[in-house]
PDB file of C-alpha atoms in Angstrom:
ATOM      1  CA  MET L   1       8.253 -69.130  11.678  1.00 55.00           C
ATOM      2  CA  LYS L   2       9.559 -72.010  13.581  1.00 51.00           C
ATOM      3  CA  HIS L   3       6.726 -75.249  13.751  1.00 60.00           C
ATOM      4  CA  TYR L   4       3.844 -73.305  11.705  1.00 70.00           C
ATOM      5  CA  HIS L   5       1.939 -75.636   9.828  1.00 73.00           C
ATOM      6  CA  SER L   6      -1.189 -75.466   8.175  1.00 75.00           C
ATOM      7  CA  PRO L   7      -2.769 -78.532   6.993  1.00 72.00           C
ATOM      8  CA  TYR L   8      -5.791 -75.885   5.441  1.00 72.00           C
ATOM      9  CA  LEU L   9      -2.885 -74.202   3.587  1.00 70.00           C
ATOM     10  CA  GLU L  10      -1.087 -77.537   2.507  1.00 69.00           C
ATOM     11  CA  SER L  11      -4.500 -78.927   1.153  1.00 66.00           C
ATOM     12  CA  TYR L  12      -4.334 -76.062  -1.508  1.00 62.00           C
ATOM     13  CA  ALA L  13      -0.959 -76.092  -2.161  1.00 64.00           C
ATOM     14  CA  GLN L  14      -0.696 -79.575  -3.134  1.00 64.00           C
ATOM     15  CA  GLY L  15      -3.179 -79.063  -5.659  1.00 57.00           C
ATOM     16  CA  ASP L  16      -6.188 -80.746  -4.017  1.00 51.00           C
ATOM     17  CA  ALA L  17      -9.758 -81.306  -5.108  1.00 48.00           C
ATOM     18  CA  SER L  18     -11.157 -78.277  -2.857  1.00 50.00           C
ATOM     19  CA  GLY L  19      -7.645 -76.423  -5.165  1.00 49.00           C
ATOM     20  CA  GLU L  20      -9.204 -77.380  -8.500  1.00 54.00           C
ATOM     21  CA  ASN L  21     -12.366 -77.345  -7.845  1.00 67.00           C
ATOM     22  CA  TYR L  22     -12.803 -73.321  -6.517  1.00 70.00           C
ATOM     23  CA  ASP L  23     -14.695 -71.683  -8.830  1.00 74.00           C
ATOM     24  CA  LYS L  24     -17.020 -73.843  -9.462  1.00 71.00           C
ATOM     25  CA  GLY L  25     -17.681 -74.087  -6.310  1.00 70.00           C
ATOM     26  CA  ILE L  26     -18.281 -70.658  -5.539  1.00 76.00           C
ATOM     27  CA  SER L  27     -20.876 -70.135  -9.434  1.00 78.00           C
ATOM     28  CA  ASN L  28     -23.615 -71.482  -7.432  1.00 86.00           C
ATOM     29  CA  ASN L  29     -26.780 -68.978  -6.881  1.00 89.00           C
ATOM     30  CA  PHE L  30     -26.974 -68.193  -3.566  1.00 90.00           C
ATOM     31  CA  GLU L  31     -22.783 -67.578  -3.825  1.00 90.00           C
ATOM     32  CA  LEU L  32     -23.148 -65.133  -6.628  1.00 91.00           C
ATOM     33  CA  THR L  33     -25.192 -63.334  -4.294  1.00 92.00           C
ATOM     34  CA  ILE L  34     -23.248 -62.538  -1.905  1.00 93.00           C
ATOM     35  CA  PHE L  35     -20.297 -61.844  -3.823  1.00 94.00           C
ATOM     36  CA  GLU L  36     -22.907 -59.561  -5.652  1.00 94.00           C
ATOM     37  CA  LEU L  37     -23.293 -57.546  -2.351  1.00 95.00           C
ATOM     38  CA  GLU L  38     -19.774 -58.192  -1.210  1.00 96.00           C
ATOM     39  CA  LYS L  39     -18.389 -56.678  -4.384  1.00 95.00           C
ATOM     40  CA  LYS L  40     -20.724 -53.596  -3.063  1.00 95.00           C
ATOM     41  CA  ILE L  41     -19.559 -53.011   0.489  1.00 96.00           C
ATOM     42  CA  LEU L  42     -15.464 -53.511  -1.208  1.00 96.00           C
ATOM     43  CA  LEU L  43     -16.560 -50.443  -3.812  1.00 95.00           C
ATOM     44  CA  LEU L  44     -18.321 -48.404  -0.923  1.00 94.00           C
ATOM     45  CA  ILE L  45     -14.973 -49.510   1.395  1.00 96.00           C
ATOM     46  CA  PHE L  46     -11.833 -48.391  -1.412  1.00 94.00           C
ATOM     47  CA  ASN L  47     -14.219 -45.471  -2.710  1.00 91.00           C
ATOM     48  CA  ARG L  48     -14.057 -43.770   1.552  1.00 90.00           C
ATOM     49  CA  TRP L  49     -10.512 -45.210   2.651  1.00 90.00           C
ATOM     50  CA  SER L  50      -9.044 -43.673  -0.736  1.00 81.00           C
ATOM     51  CA  GLN L  51      -7.414 -40.568   1.035  1.00 75.00           C
ATOM     52  CA  LEU L  52      -4.908 -42.340   1.655  1.00 68.00           C
ATOM     53  CA  GLY L  53      -2.742 -40.734  -1.275  1.00 69.00           C
ATOM     54  CA  SER L  54      -2.742 -41.109  -5.217  1.00 73.00           C
ATOM     55  CA  ASN L  55      -0.067 -44.197  -5.427  1.00 84.00           C
ATOM     56  CA  LEU L  56      -1.917 -46.683  -3.979  1.00 91.00           C
ATOM     57  CA  SER L  57      -0.839 -50.126  -4.243  1.00 95.00           C
ATOM     58  CA  LEU L  58      -2.941 -53.227  -3.165  1.00 96.00           C
ATOM     59  CA  LEU L  59      -2.362 -56.773  -1.961  1.00 98.00           C
ATOM     60  CA  ASP L  60      -4.647 -59.213  -2.012  1.00 98.00           C
ATOM     61  CA  TYR L  61      -3.774 -62.336   0.319  1.00 98.00           C
ATOM     62  CA  ALA L  62      -5.013 -65.315  -0.284  1.00 96.00           C
ATOM     63  CA  CYS L  63      -6.035 -64.754  -3.337  1.00 95.00           C
ATOM     64  CA  GLY L  64      -7.365 -67.979  -5.014  1.00 92.00           C
ATOM     65  CA  THR L  65      -8.432 -67.252  -8.719  1.00 92.00           C
ATOM     66  CA  GLY L  66      -8.592 -64.414  -8.571  1.00 94.00           C
ATOM     67  CA  ARG L  67     -12.332 -63.169  -7.815  1.00 93.00           C
ATOM     68  CA  ILE L  68     -11.814 -59.815  -5.778  1.00 96.00           C
ATOM     69  CA  LEU L  69      -8.356 -58.681  -7.691  1.00 96.00           C
ATOM     70  CA  SER L  70     -11.198 -59.241 -10.488  1.00 94.00           C
ATOM     71  CA  VAL L  71     -13.423 -56.251  -8.654  1.00 94.00           C
ATOM     72  CA  LEU L  72     -10.858 -53.928  -7.791  1.00 93.00           C
ATOM     73  CA  LYS L  73      -8.903 -53.834 -11.313  1.00 90.00           C
ATOM     74  CA  ASP L  74      -9.648 -50.915 -12.573  1.00 90.00           C
ATOM     75  CA  VAL L  75      -9.840 -49.282  -8.507  1.00 90.00           C
ATOM     76  CA  ILE L  76      -6.560 -49.403  -8.209  1.00 91.00           C
ATOM     77  CA  PRO L  77      -3.256 -49.521 -10.216  1.00 88.00           C
ATOM     78  CA  THR L  78      -0.640 -51.604  -8.245  1.00 92.00           C
ATOM     79  CA  LYS L  79      -1.554 -54.647  -7.325  1.00 96.00           C
ATOM     80  CA  VAL L  80      -0.843 -58.167  -5.656  1.00 97.00           C
ATOM     81  CA  GLY L  81      -1.576 -61.357  -5.232  1.00 97.00           C
ATOM     82  CA  MET L  82      -0.193 -64.218  -2.699  1.00 97.00           C
ATOM     83  CA  ASP L  83      -1.725 -67.845  -2.641  1.00 95.00           C
ATOM     84  CA  ALA L  84      -0.254 -71.528  -1.498  1.00 92.00           C
ATOM     85  CA  SER L  85      -1.483 -72.813  -4.778  1.00 91.00           C
ATOM     86  CA  ALA L  86      -0.243 -72.894  -7.816  1.00 91.00           C
ATOM     87  CA  ILE L  87      -3.507 -73.914  -9.747  1.00 90.00           C
ATOM     88  CA  GLN L  88      -6.151 -71.365  -8.516  1.00 90.00           C
ATOM     89  CA  LEU L  89      -3.008 -68.630  -8.634  1.00 93.00           C
ATOM     90  CA  LYS L  90      -2.727 -70.214 -13.155  1.00 91.00           C
ATOM     91  CA  LYS L  91      -6.610 -69.537 -12.713  1.00 89.00           C
ATOM     92  CA  ALA L  92      -6.610 -65.888 -11.712  1.00 92.00           C
ATOM     93  CA  LYS L  93      -3.584 -65.224 -14.395  1.00 92.00           C
ATOM     94  CA  GLU L  94      -6.207 -66.527 -16.704  1.00 89.00           C
ATOM     95  CA  LYS L  95      -8.319 -63.836 -15.675  1.00 87.00           C
ATOM     96  CA  ASN L  96      -6.205 -61.499 -16.879  1.00 79.00           C
ATOM     97  CA  ILE L  97      -6.973 -59.131 -13.545  1.00 86.00           C
ATOM     98  CA  GLY L  98      -3.964 -57.622 -14.437  1.00 90.00           C
ATOM     99  CA  ALA L  99      -2.020 -58.293 -10.957  1.00 95.00           C
ATOM    100  CA  GLU L 100       1.420 -59.071 -10.303  1.00 96.00           C
ATOM    101  CA  LEU L 101       1.374 -62.861  -8.531  1.00 97.00           C
ATOM    102  CA  ILE L 102       3.632 -64.777  -6.300  1.00 97.00           C
ATOM    103  CA  LEU L 103       3.270 -68.334  -4.733  1.00 96.00           C
ATOM    104  CA  GLY L 104       3.758 -69.081  -1.558  1.00 94.00           C
ATOM    105  CA  ASN L 105       2.892 -68.136   1.751  1.00 93.00           C
ATOM    106  CA  ILE L 106       2.948 -65.232   4.013  1.00 95.00           C
ATOM    107  CA  VAL L 107       4.541 -66.925   7.584  1.00 94.00           C
ATOM    108  CA  THR L 108       6.719 -68.919   5.885  1.00 91.00           C
ATOM    109  CA  GLU L 109       7.774 -66.990   3.051  1.00 93.00           C
ATOM    110  CA  SER L 110       8.120 -63.119   3.583  1.00 92.00           C
ATOM    111  CA  GLN L 111      10.547 -63.487   2.378  1.00 94.00           C
ATOM    112  CA  LEU L 112       8.052 -62.887  -1.182  1.00 96.00           C
ATOM    113  CA  LEU L 113       7.479 -59.713   0.120  1.00 95.00           C
ATOM    114  CA  SER L 114      10.323 -58.053   1.883  1.00 88.00           C
ATOM    115  CA  GLY L 115      10.614 -54.168   2.415  1.00 89.00           C
ATOM    116  CA  ARG L 116       7.093 -53.693   0.668  1.00 95.00           C
ATOM    117  CA  LYS L 117       4.467 -52.114   2.383  1.00 96.00           C
ATOM    118  CA  PHE L 118       0.865 -51.849   0.793  1.00 96.00           C
ATOM    119  CA  SER L 119      -1.561 -48.866   1.168  1.00 95.00           C
ATOM    120  CA  PHE L 120      -4.885 -51.892   1.103  1.00 97.00           C
ATOM    121  CA  ILE L 121      -4.503 -55.722   1.502  1.00 98.00           C
ATOM    122  CA  THR L 122      -7.967 -58.051   1.663  1.00 98.00           C
ATOM    123  CA  SER L 123      -7.862 -61.708   2.775  1.00 98.00           C
ATOM    124  CA  PHE L 124     -11.426 -62.841   2.250  1.00 97.00           C
ATOM    125  CA  ARG L 125     -12.437 -66.952   3.011  1.00 94.00           C
ATOM    126  CA  LEU L 126      -9.220 -67.503   4.662  1.00 95.00           C
ATOM    127  CA  PHE L 127      -9.321 -66.929   8.184  1.00 97.00           C
ATOM    128  CA  LEU L 128     -12.289 -68.779   9.331  1.00 94.00           C
ATOM    129  CA  ASN L 129     -10.627 -71.922   7.468  1.00 91.00           C
ATOM    130  CA  LEU L 130      -7.497 -71.203   8.450  1.00 93.00           C
ATOM    131  CA  GLU L 131      -6.892 -73.221  11.909  1.00 91.00           C
ATOM    132  CA  LYS L 132      -7.250 -70.988  15.276  1.00 93.00           C
ATOM    133  CA  LYS L 133      -3.688 -71.279  16.194  1.00 94.00           C
ATOM    134  CA  ASN L 134      -2.533 -70.495  13.059  1.00 94.00           C
ATOM    135  CA  ARG L 135      -4.877 -67.238  12.361  1.00 97.00           C
ATOM    136  CA  VAL L 136      -3.041 -65.109  14.185  1.00 97.00           C
ATOM    137  CA  PRO L 137       0.521 -65.488  12.728  1.00 96.00           C
ATOM    138  CA  VAL L 138      -1.272 -64.952   9.653  1.00 97.00           C
ATOM    139  CA  LEU L 139      -2.482 -61.473  10.694  1.00 98.00           C
ATOM    140  CA  LYS L 140       0.649 -60.421  12.347  1.00 97.00           C
ATOM    141  CA  GLY L 141       2.274 -61.498   8.986  1.00 97.00           C
ATOM    142  CA  LEU L 142       0.228 -58.731   7.532  1.00 98.00           C
ATOM    143  CA  TYR L 143       0.764 -56.708  10.012  1.00 98.00           C
ATOM    144  CA  ASP L 144       4.281 -55.970   8.794  1.00 97.00           C
ATOM    145  CA  VAL L 145       3.790 -55.554   4.975  1.00 97.00           C
ATOM    146  CA  LEU L 146       0.845 -52.973   5.314  1.00 97.00           C
ATOM    147  CA  ASP L 147       1.650 -49.487   5.093  1.00 95.00           C
ATOM    148  CA  GLU L 148       1.502 -47.788   9.038  1.00 94.00           C
ATOM    149  CA  ASN L 149      -1.963 -45.315   7.574  1.00 92.00           C
ATOM    150  CA  GLY L 150      -3.046 -48.897   5.684  1.00 95.00           C
ATOM    151  CA  VAL L 151      -6.084 -50.536   5.362  1.00 97.00           C
ATOM    152  CA  LEU L 152      -7.084 -54.085   6.375  1.00 98.00           C
ATOM    153  CA  ILE L 153      -9.876 -55.545   5.200  1.00 98.00           C
ATOM    154  CA  LEU L 154     -11.239 -59.190   5.318  1.00 98.00           C
ATOM    155  CA  ASP L 155     -14.200 -61.169   6.124  1.00 98.00           C
ATOM    156  CA  ASN L 156     -16.020 -63.476   8.429  1.00 97.00           C
ATOM    157  CA  HIS L 157     -18.666 -65.815   6.116  1.00 95.00           C
ATOM    158  CA  MET L 158     -19.783 -67.767   8.833  1.00 93.00           C
ATOM    159  CA  ASN L 159     -20.743 -66.310  11.429  1.00 96.00           C
ATOM    160  CA  ARG L 160     -21.587 -68.650  14.320  1.00 94.00           C
ATOM    161  CA  TYR L 161     -24.202 -66.298  15.019  1.00 94.00           C
ATOM    162  CA  SER L 162     -25.973 -66.172  11.706  1.00 94.00           C
ATOM    163  CA  LEU L 163     -29.090 -68.119  11.277  1.00 90.00           C
ATOM    164  CA  LEU L 164     -27.129 -70.301   8.679  1.00 89.00           C
ATOM    165  CA  GLY L 165     -24.283 -70.335  11.224  1.00 92.00           C
ATOM    166  CA  MET L 166     -26.591 -71.590  14.380  1.00 91.00           C
ATOM    167  CA  VAL L 167     -27.514 -74.056  12.002  1.00 88.00           C
ATOM    168  CA  ALA L 168     -24.402 -75.369  11.319  1.00 86.00           C
ATOM    169  CA  TRP L 169     -23.381 -75.511  14.382  1.00 83.00           C
ATOM    170  CA  PHE L 170     -26.526 -77.775  15.599  1.00 85.00           C
ATOM    171  CA  MET L 171     -25.344 -80.069  12.589  1.00 84.00           C
ATOM    172  CA  ARG L 172     -22.061 -80.537  14.395  1.00 80.00           C
ATOM    173  CA  LYS L 173     -22.827 -80.868  17.708  1.00 79.00           C
ATOM    174  CA  VAL L 174     -26.382 -82.299  17.307  1.00 82.00           C
ATOM    175  CA  LEU L 175     -26.054 -84.521  14.611  1.00 79.00           C
ATOM    176  CA  GLY L 176     -22.625 -85.344  14.592  1.00 76.00           C
ATOM    177  CA  TYR L 177     -21.884 -83.695  11.350  1.00 75.00           C
ATOM    178  CA  LYS L 178     -17.596 -83.173  11.391  1.00 70.00           C
ATOM    179  CA  LYS L 179     -16.027 -80.161  10.250  1.00 65.00           C
ATOM    180  CA  LYS L 180     -15.170 -79.737   6.608  1.00 60.00           C
ATOM    181  CA  SER L 181     -11.432 -79.567   7.356  1.00 58.00           C
ATOM    182  CA  GLN L 182     -11.547 -83.280   9.492  1.00 59.00           C
ATOM    183  CA  LEU L 183     -13.604 -85.326   7.669  1.00 55.00           C
ATOM    184  CA  GLN L 184     -11.694 -88.811   6.882  1.00 56.00           C
ATOM    185  CA  PRO L 185     -13.224 -90.053   2.393  1.00 55.00           C
ATOM    186  CA  GLY L 186     -16.737 -91.250   3.186  1.00 58.00           C
ATOM    187  CA  GLU L 187     -17.510 -88.619   6.293  1.00 56.00           C
ATOM    188  CA  ARG L 188     -20.279 -85.470   6.582  1.00 60.00           C
ATOM    189  CA  GLY L 189     -19.137 -82.718   6.593  1.00 64.00           C
ATOM    190  CA  ILE L 190     -20.191 -79.206   7.236  1.00 73.00           C
ATOM    191  CA  ILE L 191     -18.389 -75.583   7.465  1.00 77.00           C
ATOM    192  CA  ASP L 192     -17.224 -74.317  10.001  1.00 87.00           C
ATOM    193  CA  THR L 193     -18.194 -71.086  12.495  1.00 92.00           C
ATOM    194  CA  MET L 194     -16.548 -68.056  13.206  1.00 95.00           C
ATOM    195  CA  SER L 195     -17.960 -65.067  15.923  1.00 95.00           C
ATOM    196  CA  GLU L 196     -17.421 -61.459  15.515  1.00 96.00           C
ATOM    197  CA  GLY L 197     -16.185 -61.164  18.856  1.00 97.00           C
ATOM    198  CA  GLU L 198     -13.742 -64.113  18.333  1.00 97.00           C
ATOM    199  CA  LEU L 199     -11.776 -62.490  15.218  1.00 98.00           C
ATOM    200  CA  ARG L 200     -11.624 -59.005  17.248  1.00 98.00           C
ATOM    201  CA  GLY L 201      -9.811 -61.021  19.639  1.00 98.00           C
ATOM    202  CA  HIS L 202      -7.210 -62.381  17.168  1.00 98.00           C
ATOM    203  CA  LEU L 203      -6.896 -59.070  15.262  1.00 98.00           C
ATOM    204  CA  ALA L 204      -6.071 -57.329  18.870  1.00 98.00           C
ATOM    205  CA  GLU L 205      -3.832 -59.931  19.493  1.00 98.00           C
ATOM    206  CA  ALA L 206      -2.257 -59.485  15.960  1.00 98.00           C
ATOM    207  CA  GLY L 207      -1.798 -55.818  16.540  1.00 98.00           C
ATOM    208  CA  PHE L 208      -5.122 -54.496  14.602  1.00 98.00           C
ATOM    209  CA  VAL L 209      -7.996 -52.339  15.257  1.00 98.00           C
ATOM    210  CA  VAL L 210     -11.649 -52.363  14.106  1.00 98.00           C
ATOM    211  CA  ARG L 211     -12.408 -49.674  11.743  1.00 97.00           C
ATOM    212  CA  GLU L 212     -16.056 -50.783  10.559  1.00 96.00           C
ATOM    213  CA  VAL L 213     -17.693 -54.360   9.880  1.00 97.00           C
ATOM    214  CA  HIS L 214     -20.103 -54.717   6.929  1.00 96.00           C
ATOM    215  CA  ARG L 215     -22.560 -57.121   8.229  1.00 96.00           C
ATOM    216  CA  LEU L 216     -24.525 -58.566   4.992  1.00 94.00           C
ATOM    217  CA  PHE L 217     -27.012 -62.115   4.218  1.00 93.00           C
ATOM    218  CA  VAL L 218     -29.030 -62.829   6.774  1.00 93.00           C
ATOM    219  CA  LEU L 219     -32.108 -64.630   5.434  1.00 90.00           C
ATOM    220  CA  PRO L 220     -31.022 -68.604   4.681  1.00 84.00           C
ATOM    221  CA  GLY L 221     -30.186 -70.251   1.177  1.00 83.00           C
ATOM    222  CA  ASN L 222     -28.234 -73.116   0.004  1.00 80.00           C
ATOM    223  CA  LYS L 223     -26.614 -73.725  -3.403  1.00 81.00           C
ATOM    224  CA  ASN L 224     -28.880 -72.306  -5.868  1.00 80.00           C
ATOM    225  CA  ILE L 225     -32.385 -72.450  -3.176  1.00 83.00           C
ATOM    226  CA  LEU L 226     -32.906 -68.938  -2.682  1.00 87.00           C
ATOM    227  CA  LEU L 227     -36.148 -66.840  -0.603  1.00 87.00           C
ATOM    228  CA  LEU L 228     -36.777 -64.689  -3.510  1.00 89.00           C
ATOM    229  CA  PRO L 229     -35.116 -64.226  -7.078  1.00 89.00           C
ATOM    230  CA  ARG L 230     -31.769 -62.732  -6.609  1.00 89.00           C
ATOM    231  CA  ASN L 231     -32.827 -58.736  -7.431  1.00 91.00           C
ATOM    232  CA  MET L 232     -35.686 -58.537  -5.563  1.00 93.00           C
ATOM    233  CA  LEU L 233     -32.941 -60.688  -2.798  1.00 93.00           C
ATOM    234  CA  ILE L 234     -29.917 -58.060  -3.245  1.00 93.00           C
ATOM    235  CA  LYS L 235     -33.036 -55.273  -2.246  1.00 94.00           C
ATOM    236  CA  LEU L 236     -33.952 -55.853   0.243  1.00 95.00           C
ATOM    237  CA  GLU L 237     -30.885 -57.353   2.191  1.00 94.00           C
ATOM    238  CA  GLU L 238     -29.494 -53.866   1.943  1.00 93.00           C
ATOM    239  CA  LYS L 239     -32.052 -52.964   3.910  1.00 93.00           C
ATOM    240  CA  ILE L 240     -31.442 -55.650   6.751  1.00 93.00           C
ATOM    241  CA  SER L 241     -28.330 -54.649   6.241  1.00 90.00           C
ATOM    242  CA  ASN L 242     -29.117 -51.399   7.664  1.00 89.00           C
ATOM    243  CA  THR L 243     -31.484 -52.628  10.156  1.00 93.00           C
ATOM    244  CA  PRO L 244     -29.494 -52.186  13.510  1.00 89.00           C
ATOM    245  CA  VAL L 245     -30.395 -55.127  15.458  1.00 89.00           C
ATOM    246  CA  LEU L 246     -31.570 -57.919  12.202  1.00 92.00           C
ATOM    247  CA  ASN L 247     -27.856 -57.427  10.622  1.00 92.00           C
ATOM    248  CA  LYS L 248     -26.420 -59.366  13.893  1.00 92.00           C
ATOM    249  CA  LEU L 249     -28.178 -62.414  12.241  1.00 94.00           C
ATOM    250  CA  SER L 250     -25.708 -61.783   9.234  1.00 95.00           C
ATOM    251  CA  LYS L 251     -23.661 -64.494   8.741  1.00 94.00           C
ATOM    252  CA  ASN L 252     -21.006 -62.655   6.431  1.00 96.00           C
ATOM    253  CA  GLN L 253     -18.404 -60.156   8.469  1.00 97.00           C
ATOM    254  CA  ILE L 254     -16.568 -57.449   5.873  1.00 98.00           C
ATOM    255  CA  PHE L 255     -14.131 -56.131   8.698  1.00 98.00           C
ATOM    256  CA  VAL L 256     -11.553 -53.049   7.765  1.00 98.00           C
ATOM    257  CA  CYS L 257      -9.053 -52.845  10.072  1.00 98.00           C
ATOM    258  CA  GLN L 258      -5.922 -50.432  10.898  1.00 97.00           C
ATOM    259  CA  LYS L 259      -2.820 -50.691  12.780  1.00 97.00           C
ATOM    260  CA  LYS L 260      -2.806 -49.291  16.871  1.00 94.00           C
ATOM    261  CA  LEU L 261      -1.157 -45.792  17.299  1.00 80.00           C
TER     262      LEU L 261
END
């Protein structure tokens, strides 16, 4: 696409510190607890949508070091991971996830997947981090390589109206913290936020319809600070996630989408 430019993706492609230390950054007690819940939901989604056929294939876009591919390594026979970072793909390969790994960007290097269609596409921890102007172009790129009856599964890992999302908003608007993507050396940063409605709008513009939304992790936490031991917290969070009013405050949202017919 002409004039496409994403500082976020380029920072990973160039192998900066965020790319080098990605696994380390998501290995704290808080993030691992969230991932345990995400894994359960992912496997539930794939089991529910397995009627798509017998020759299923998966593209994990912005696959990073292969976390999602690792979860699904025994679920789908044909798997492809695509990422802009050679460093992260090298780490994914070391995990022996049994996937074809492709270095590239689906917007500017769509030819890398030319002629291929996938039953499932997953993309986690990408769209919140992407610049707003670049979200729909990436979604349209994914639209082009999804089977007509295929399923796109993606997440928003900081819902603006979650408890933690509202704290992040306060820290930016009132305390002067900047988005992490806008930081200069020595400045304080806080994660961006995105509302469910905002992501639904991006999906609709790209030609998708939302079939399901799974919400998880209402209670606050930070790195190695949890309100309860992990096993107890997971059970409580699963119960809250099935409570329609409370789950609107969930930090993470997992969207299951298909092409509009």
